[in-house]
Coordinates of C-alpha atoms and ligand atoms in Angstrom, one line a residue:
X224 CA 0.1 0.0 0.1
X225 CA 1.0 3.6 -0.4
X226 CA 2.8 4.2 3.0
X227 CA 1.4 7.7 3.0
X228 CA -2.3 6.3 3.3
X229 CA -1.7 4.4 6.5
X230 CA -3.8 6.9 8.3
X231 CA -6.4 7.5 5.6
X232 CA -5.5 11.1 5.4
X233 CA -6.4 11.4 1.8
X234 CA -10.0 11.7 2.7
X235 CA -9.2 14.9 4.5
X236 CA -8.0 16.6 1.3
X237 CA -10.3 18.4 -1.0
X238 CA -11.3 16.8 -4.3
X239 CA -9.8 19.6 -6.1
X240 CA -6.3 19.1 -4.2
X241 CA -6.5 15.4 -5.0
X242 CA -7.1 16.1 -8.7
X243 CA -4.2 18.6 -8.9
X244 CA -1.9 16.1 -7.2
X245 CA -3.0 13.4 -9.6
X246 CA -2.0 15.7 -12.5
X247 CA 1.4 16.5 -11.0
X248 CA 2.0 12.7 -10.2
X249 CA 1.1 11.9 -13.8
X250 CA 3.4 14.5 -15.2
X251 CA 6.2 13.3 -13.1
X252 CA 5.6 9.7 -14.0
X253 CA 5.6 10.5 -17.7
X254 CA 8.2 13.3 -18.0
X255 CA 10.6 12.9 -15.2
X256 CA 10.8 9.3 -13.9
X257 CA 11.9 7.8 -17.3
X258 CA 14.7 10.3 -17.7
X259 CA 15.8 11.3 -14.4
X260 CA 18.6 8.7 -13.7
X261 CA 20.2 9.7 -17.0
X262 CA 20.0 13.5 -16.2
X263 CA 21.5 12.7 -12.7
X264 CA 24.4 10.7 -14.3
X265 CA 25.1 13.2 -16.9
X266 CA 24.7 16.0 -14.4
X267 CA 22.4 17.8 -17.0
X268 CA 18.8 18.6 -16.9
X269 CA 16.6 20.1 -19.6
X270 CA 15.4 23.0 -17.4
X271 CA 13.8 25.1 -20.1
X272 CA 11.5 22.2 -21.4
X273 CA 10.7 21.3 -17.9
X274 CA 9.9 24.7 -17.0
X275 CA 7.6 25.1 -20.1
X276 CA 5.8 21.9 -19.1
X277 CA 5.5 23.1 -15.4
X278 CA 4.3 26.4 -16.6
X279 CA 1.5 25.1 -18.6
X280 CA 0.3 23.2 -15.5
X281 CA 0.4 26.3 -13.4
X282 CA 3.0 24.9 -11.1
X283 CA 5.4 28.1 -11.2
X284 CA 4.5 30.6 -8.8
X285 CA 1.5 28.4 -8.0
X286 CA 0.7 29.9 -4.6
X287 CA 0.9 33.6 -5.9
X288 CA -2.0 35.5 -7.4
X289 CA -2.3 37.6 -10.6
X290 CA 0.2 37.8 -13.4
X291 CA -0.8 34.4 -14.7
X292 CA -0.1 32.6 -11.5
X293 CA -2.4 29.9 -10.2
X294 CA -3.5 31.4 -6.8
X295 CA -3.3 28.0 -5.3
X296 CA -3.6 27.2 -1.5
X297 CA -0.5 26.6 0.5
X298 CA -1.7 22.9 1.0
X299 CA -2.2 22.4 -2.9
X300 CA 1.4 23.9 -3.4
X301 CA 2.8 21.7 -0.9
X302 CA 1.1 18.7 -2.4
X303 CA 2.7 19.6 -5.8
X304 CA 6.2 19.9 -4.2
X305 CA 5.6 16.5 -2.6
X306 CA 4.9 14.9 -6.0
X307 CA 7.7 16.8 -7.8
X308 CA 10.3 15.7 -5.3
X309 CA 9.1 12.1 -5.5
X310 CA 10.6 12.4 -9.1
X311 CA 13.8 14.2 -7.9
X312 CA 14.8 16.9 -5.4
X313 CA 16.4 18.7 -8.4
X314 CA 13.2 19.0 -10.2
X315 CA 11.3 20.3 -7.2
X316 CA 14.2 22.7 -6.6
X317 CA 13.7 24.1 -10.0
X318 CA 10.1 24.8 -9.2
X319 CA 10.9 26.1 -5.6
X320 CA 13.5 28.6 -6.7
X321 CA 11.4 29.8 -9.7
X322 CA 8.3 30.3 -7.7
X323 CA 9.1 30.7 -3.9
X324 CA 12.3 32.7 -4.3
X325 CA 12.6 34.6 -7.6
X326 CA 9.0 35.2 -8.4
X327 CA 7.9 35.7 -4.8
X328 CA 10.6 38.3 -4.3
X329 CA 9.5 40.2 -7.3
X330 CA 5.9 39.7 -6.4
X331 CA 6.2 41.0 -2.8
X332 CA 8.9 43.5 -3.3
X333 CA 9.0 44.5 -7.0
X334 CA 7.4 47.5 -8.6
X335 CA 4.3 47.3 -10.8
X336 CA 6.5 47.4 -13.9
X337 CA 8.8 44.7 -12.6
X338 CA 5.9 42.4 -11.8
X339 CA 4.4 42.9 -15.2
X340 CA 7.8 42.5 -17.0
X341 CA 9.0 39.4 -15.2
X342 CA 5.9 37.4 -13.6
X343 CA 3.9 36.4 -16.6
X344 CA 6.8 34.9 -18.5
X345 CA 8.2 33.2 -15.5
X346 CA 4.7 31.8 -14.6
X347 CA 4.5 30.4 -18.1
X348 CA 8.0 28.9 -17.8
X349 CA 9.3 31.0 -20.7
X350 CA 11.7 33.1 -18.4
X351 CA 13.8 31.5 -15.7
X352 CA 14.7 33.2 -12.5
X353 CA 17.3 32.4 -9.9
X354 CA 18.0 33.8 -6.4
X355 CA 21.4 35.0 -5.4
X356 CA 22.0 35.4 -1.7
X357 CA 24.8 32.9 -0.7
X358 CA 28.3 34.0 -1.4
X359 CA 31.5 31.9 -1.3
X360 CA 32.4 33.3 2.2
X361 CA 28.9 33.9 3.4
X362 CA 26.3 31.1 3.7
X363 CA 24.5 30.6 7.0
X364 CA 25.2 34.2 7.8
X365 CA 24.1 36.4 4.8
X366 CA 24.3 39.5 6.9
X367 CA 28.2 39.5 6.2
X368 CA 27.6 39.6 2.4
X369 CA 30.3 41.2 0.5
X370 CA 28.5 41.9 -2.8
X371 CA 28.1 45.8 -3.1
X372 CA 25.8 48.0 -4.9
X373 CA 26.7 51.6 -5.1
X374 CA 25.1 54.6 -6.5
X375 CA 26.5 56.4 -9.7
X376 CA 24.4 59.2 -10.7
X377 CA 20.8 57.7 -11.1
X378 CA 22.3 54.2 -11.8
X379 CA 23.4 51.4 -9.5
X380 CA 26.7 49.6 -10.0
X381 CA 26.9 46.1 -8.5
X382 CA 30.1 44.2 -8.0
X383 CA 30.8 40.8 -6.2
X384 CA 29.9 37.2 -6.5
X385 CA 27.2 34.8 -5.6
X386 CA 27.8 30.9 -5.0
X387 CA 25.8 27.9 -5.2
X388 CA 22.8 29.6 -7.1
X389 CA 20.3 27.1 -8.4
X390 CA 19.2 27.8 -12.0
X391 CA 21.9 30.6 -12.5
X392 CA 23.6 29.1 -15.5
X393 CA 20.1 29.0 -17.4
X394 CA 18.4 32.1 -15.8
X395 CA 17.1 35.1 -17.7
X396 CA 16.8 37.1 -14.5
X397 CA 18.6 36.9 -11.1
X398 CA 17.3 38.5 -7.9
X399 CA 20.6 39.6 -6.4
X400 CA 21.0 40.8 -2.8
X401 CA 23.7 43.3 -2.2
X402 CA 24.9 45.7 0.5
X403 CA 24.4 49.4 -0.2
X404 CA 25.1 52.5 2.1
X405 CA 21.6 52.2 3.4
X406 CA 21.7 48.4 4.1
X407 CA 20.7 45.4 2.2
X408 CA 18.7 45.7 -1.1
X409 CA 17.5 43.5 -3.8
X410 CA 17.9 43.9 -7.5
X411 CA 16.1 42.1 -10.6
X412 CA 19.1 41.6 -12.7
X413 CA 18.7 40.5 -16.3
X414 CA 21.4 37.9 -17.0
X415 CA 22.4 39.6 -20.3
X416 CA 23.5 42.7 -18.7
X417 CA 27.0 43.5 -19.5
X418 CA 29.4 42.5 -16.6
X419 CA 27.1 39.5 -15.5
X420 CA 28.6 35.9 -15.9
X421 CA 27.1 32.6 -14.6
X422 CA 29.4 29.6 -14.6
X423 CA 27.9 26.0 -14.0
X424 CA 29.3 24.4 -10.8
X425 CA 30.5 21.0 -11.9
X426 CA 31.5 17.6 -10.0
X427 CA 28.5 17.9 -7.7
X428 CA 27.8 14.4 -5.9
X429 CA 24.2 15.6 -5.0
X430 CA 21.5 17.3 -6.8
X431 CA 22.9 16.4 -10.1
X432 CA 19.6 16.8 -12.0
X433 CA 19.6 20.5 -11.2
X434 CA 21.6 23.3 -12.7
X435 CA 23.8 25.2 -10.0
X436 CA 26.0 28.0 -10.7
X437 CA 28.3 30.8 -9.7
X438 CA 27.4 34.4 -10.6
X439 CA 30.1 36.9 -11.1
X440 CA 29.1 40.6 -11.0
X441 CA 31.8 42.7 -12.5
X442 CA 30.8 46.5 -12.2
X443 CA 27.3 45.7 -13.4
X444 CA 25.6 49.0 -14.2
X445 CA 21.7 49.0 -13.6
X446 CA 19.1 51.7 -13.7
X447 CA 17.3 52.4 -10.4
X448 CA 14.3 50.7 -11.7
X449 CA 16.1 47.3 -11.4
X450 CA 15.9 47.9 -7.6
X451 CA 13.2 46.0 -5.8
X452 CA 11.5 49.1 -4.2
X453 CA 9.7 47.2 -1.5
X454 CA 13.0 45.3 -0.3
X455 CA 14.7 46.9 2.7
X456 CA 17.2 45.0 4.9
X457 CA 17.7 41.4 5.4
X458 CA 14.3 40.6 6.4
X459 CA 13.3 40.7 2.8
X460 CA 15.5 37.7 1.5
X461 CA 14.7 35.9 4.7
X462 CA 11.0 36.1 4.0
X463 CA 11.7 34.6 0.6
X464 CA 13.5 31.8 2.3
X465 CA 10.5 31.2 4.6
X466 CA 8.5 30.6 1.4
X467 CA 10.9 28.1 -0.1
X468 CA 11.5 26.2 3.1
X469 CA 7.8 25.7 3.2
X470 CA 7.8 23.9 0.0
X471 CA 11.0 21.7 1.2
X472 CA 8.8 20.6 4.3
X473 CA 6.5 18.7 1.8
X474 CA 9.2 18.1 -1.0
X475 CA 11.4 16.0 1.4
X476 CA 8.4 13.7 2.1
X477 CA 8.0 13.0 -1.6
X478 CA 11.7 11.8 -1.7
X479 CA 11.1 9.6 1.4
X480 CA 7.7 8.1 0.0
X481 CA 9.6 7.2 -3.2
X482 CA 12.2 5.4 -1.2
X483 CA 9.9 3.7 1.0
X484 CA 7.6 2.4 -1.8
X485 CA 10.8 1.1 -3.8
X486 CA 11.9 -0.6 -0.7
X487 CA 8.5 -2.2 0.1
X488 CA 8.3 -3.3 -3.6
X489 CA 11.8 -4.6 -3.5
X490 CA 11.5 -6.4 -0.2
X491 CA 8.2 -8.2 -1.1
X492 CA 9.9 -9.7 -4.4
X493 CA 13.5 -10.1 -3.2
X494 CA 13.9 -13.6 -1.8
X495 CA 16.8 -14.8 0.6
X496 CA 16.7 -18.0 2.7
X497 CA 13.8 -19.2 0.7
X498 CA 11.3 -16.3 1.5
X499 CA 10.7 -12.6 0.6
X500 CA 12.9 -10.4 2.8
X501 CA 9.9 -8.4 3.7
X502 CA 8.7 -11.4 5.7
X503 CA 11.7 -11.1 8.0
X504 CA 10.8 -9.3 11.3
X505 CA 14.0 -7.1 11.1
X506 CA 12.8 -5.8 7.8
X507 CA 9.3 -5.3 8.9
X508 CA 10.5 -3.3 11.9
X509 CA 12.5 -1.0 9.6
X510 CA 9.5 -0.5 7.2
X511 CA 7.1 0.1 10.2
X512 CA 9.3 2.6 11.8
X513 CA 10.0 4.5 8.5
X514 CA 6.1 4.5 7.8
X515 CA 5.6 6.1 11.1
X516 CA 8.1 8.9 10.5
X517 CA 6.6 9.6 7.1
X518 CA 3.3 9.8 8.4
X519 CA 4.2 12.1 11.3
X520 CA 6.2 14.2 8.9
X521 CA 3.0 14.5 6.6
X522 CA 0.9 15.3 9.6
X523 CA 3.2 18.1 10.4
X524 CA 3.2 19.4 6.7
X525 CA -0.7 19.2 6.7
X526 CA -0.9 21.2 9.9
X527 CA 1.6 23.8 8.7
X528 CA -0.3 24.0 5.4
X529 CA -3.4 24.8 7.3
X530 CA -1.8 27.5 9.3
X531 CA -0.3 29.1 6.1
X532 CA -3.8 29.0 4.4
X533 CA -5.1 30.9 7.4
X534 CA -2.1 33.3 7.1
X535 CA -0.8 32.2 10.5
X536 CA 2.4 30.5 9.7
X537 CA 5.4 31.8 11.6
X538 CA 9.1 31.3 10.5
X539 CA 10.1 29.3 13.4
X540 CA 7.1 26.9 12.8
X541 CA 8.6 26.6 9.3
X542 CA 11.9 25.8 11.0
X543 CA 10.3 22.8 12.9
X544 CA 8.9 21.5 9.6
X545 CA 12.1 21.8 7.6
X546 CA 14.3 20.4 10.4
X547 CA 12.1 17.5 11.1
X548 CA 11.1 16.5 7.6
X549 CA 14.4 16.7 5.8
X550 CA 16.3 14.9 8.8
X551 CA 13.6 12.1 8.9
X552 CA 13.7 11.9 5.1
X553 CA 17.4 11.4 4.8
X554 CA 17.2 8.7 7.6
X555 CA 14.6 7.0 5.7
X556 CA 16.4 7.1 2.4
X557 CA 19.5 5.6 4.0
X558 CA 17.5 2.9 5.8
X559 CA 15.8 2.0 2.6
X560 CA 19.1 1.7 1.0
X561 CA 20.0 -1.1 3.3
X562 CA 16.9 -2.9 2.3
X563 CA 18.0 -3.0 -1.4
X564 CA 21.3 -4.4 -0.4
X565 CA 24.0 -3.9 -3.3
X566 CA 21.0 -2.9 -5.7
X567 CA 20.6 0.1 -3.3
X568 CA 23.7 1.7 -4.6
X569 CA 22.6 1.3 -8.3
X570 CA 21.0 4.1 -10.4
X571 CA 18.7 1.4 -11.6
X572 CA 16.7 2.3 -8.3
X573 CA 16.1 5.8 -7.2
X574 CA 17.1 5.4 -3.5
X575 CA 20.6 6.4 -3.6
X576 CA 19.8 9.3 -5.7
X577 CA 17.4 10.6 -3.3
X578 CA 19.7 10.2 -0.4
X579 CA 22.4 12.0 -2.1
X580 CA 19.9 14.7 -3.1
X581 CA 18.8 15.1 0.4
X582 CA 22.2 16.0 1.5
X583 CA 21.7 19.2 -0.4
X584 CA 18.2 19.8 0.9
X585 CA 19.7 19.3 4.5
X586 CA 22.0 22.1 3.8
X587 CA 20.2 24.8 1.7
X588 CA 17.5 27.0 2.8
X589 CA 19.1 27.1 6.3
X590 CA 21.1 24.1 7.5
X591 CA 19.6 21.7 10.4
X592 CA 22.0 23.6 12.8
X593 CA 20.5 26.9 11.8
X594 CA 16.9 25.7 12.2
X595 CA 17.9 24.2 15.6
X596 CA 19.1 27.7 16.6
X597 CA 16.0 29.4 15.4
X598 CA 13.8 27.0 17.4
X599 CA 16.2 27.2 20.5
X600 CA 15.9 31.0 20.3
X601 CA 12.1 30.8 20.3
X602 CA 12.1 28.4 23.1
X603 CA 14.6 30.3 25.3
X604 CA 14.5 33.8 24.2
X605 CA 18.3 33.7 23.7
X606 CA 20.2 34.1 20.6
X607 CA 22.9 31.4 20.1
X608 CA 23.8 32.4 16.5
X609 CA 26.9 34.2 17.5
Ligands
FAD1303 C1 22.6 22.3 -4.5 C2 22.6 23.7 -3.8 C3 22.0 24.7 -4.3 C4 21.6 25.9 -3.6 N1 20.9 27.0 -4.2 C5 21.0 28.2 -3.7 C6 20.2 29.3 -4.3 O1 19.4 29.0 -5.2 N2 20.5 30.5 -3.8 C7 21.2 30.7 -2.7 O2 21.5 32.0 -2.3 N3 21.9 29.7 -2.0 C8 21.9 28.5 -2.5 N4 22.6 27.4 -1.9 C9 23.5 27.8 -0.8 C10 22.8 27.3 0.5 O3 21.9 28.0 1.0 C11 24.1 27.5 1.5 O4 25.0 26.3 1.2 C12 23.7 27.2 3.0 O5 23.0 28.5 3.4 C13 24.9 27.0 3.9 O6 25.8 27.9 3.6 P1 27.4 27.3 3.5 O7 27.3 26.2 2.4 O8 28.2 28.6 3.2 O9 27.7 26.6 5.0 P2 28.2 27.4 6.2 O10 27.4 28.6 6.5 O11 29.8 27.7 6.1 O12 28.1 26.4 7.4 C14 29.0 25.2 7.4 C15 28.5 24.4 8.7 O13 28.6 25.3 9.8 C16 27.5 25.3 10.5 N5 27.2 26.6 11.0 C17 27.2 27.8 10.5 N6 26.9 28.7 11.4 C18 26.7 28.1 12.6 C19 26.3 28.7 13.9 N7 26.0 29.9 14.1 N8 26.1 27.6 15.0 C20 26.3 26.3 14.5 N9 26.6 25.8 13.4 C21 26.8 26.8 12.4 C22 26.3 25.0 9.5 O14 25.2 24.6 10.1 C23 27.1 24.0 8.6 O15 26.9 22.6 9.3 C24 22.5 26.2 -2.3 C25 23.5 25.1 -1.9 C26 23.4 24.0 -2.5 C27 24.1 22.7 -2.0

């Protein structure tokens, strides 16, 4: 059985959400699953084709309203992330970065002209966006960023570099965060602006079906209307991260579900000592414990989705979800790998790919340690960040 259906939670979803989920599951089955092991091995993914496909389905900026966005509920968006990540974390990352980071930043903080220029083609998957916050020397602590934006007449001149930026090598626009004399500000930077270069980061052992890059900004001159007028200070990019982290809470469960269904299928057909390995008590104990954690993570995601749909989801609650669900998903992926034995390390099965991908998911959008510190601060009233 579907390990996510142990508690009959499907009945508590709306028919509309179930239908949407079925559509996303089908597109993942048809357009991702048959190819993803090859993309992963080659370290190449057809971002533009996938974006066009997802755009047609309304999955890009799905939870935003207007400008061609679907205006879906947070729960529906979460369900879509779960199904996408059951295909591959890299594919879900494409959608998260496009919708929750780049589009959200422009939607929330951009001018009317910026929204009109970028959001409709991004919702359709015709324009690809990326989000440049991390730098080579500033990851968990983006407040220390070295990228500068200085005024020159009515223009801005950006210099610096961003590292580990999803979609950067294929992007049409980058939302770039830079330090100004008045604090941190955001800019919508067309990637064809002179002085902008993006280089693909090679030799990744995780999230290989995702394009990750480094952006170099070499005295990039931009008009003032490239600045996101509503974004002032670090709280602006952090609010975007809260959006993307929300999707990860659901997405990680998709990777874990795919591992667990694979392990159950494998264990019921693989025989050792004259019987299916699923019949051994030690295997069943593993399967039962994993199903429990999967269900608990799903209940958590559903609860946080309900809070988000009521407009009451707080950042530390998102930290609870991200910390728990990614940590448990990675534990499930590793345990499932043991059930597949030697086949567990083969690309013929998705388990090792998911496990490796989840190493990135554990690190990006706030490491586990950062989320522990967020929760610890809420519990104690004391900041242990520095
Ligand atoms: C595949 C991939 C895609 C990514 N995509 C993007 C993207 O699109 N846009 C973007 O801006 N960034 C992106 N990132 C970057 C990601 O957000 C950062 O890697 C992450 O924030 C961690 O930063 P770091 O790698 O510099 O690690 P560091 O910050 O150097 O942390 C290293 C270790 O130190 C720990 N640590 C740091 N500070 C503390 C502390 N105060 N207390 C305790 N422990 C601490 C961390 O938890 C971690 O274990 C991506 C990363 C990956 C791997």
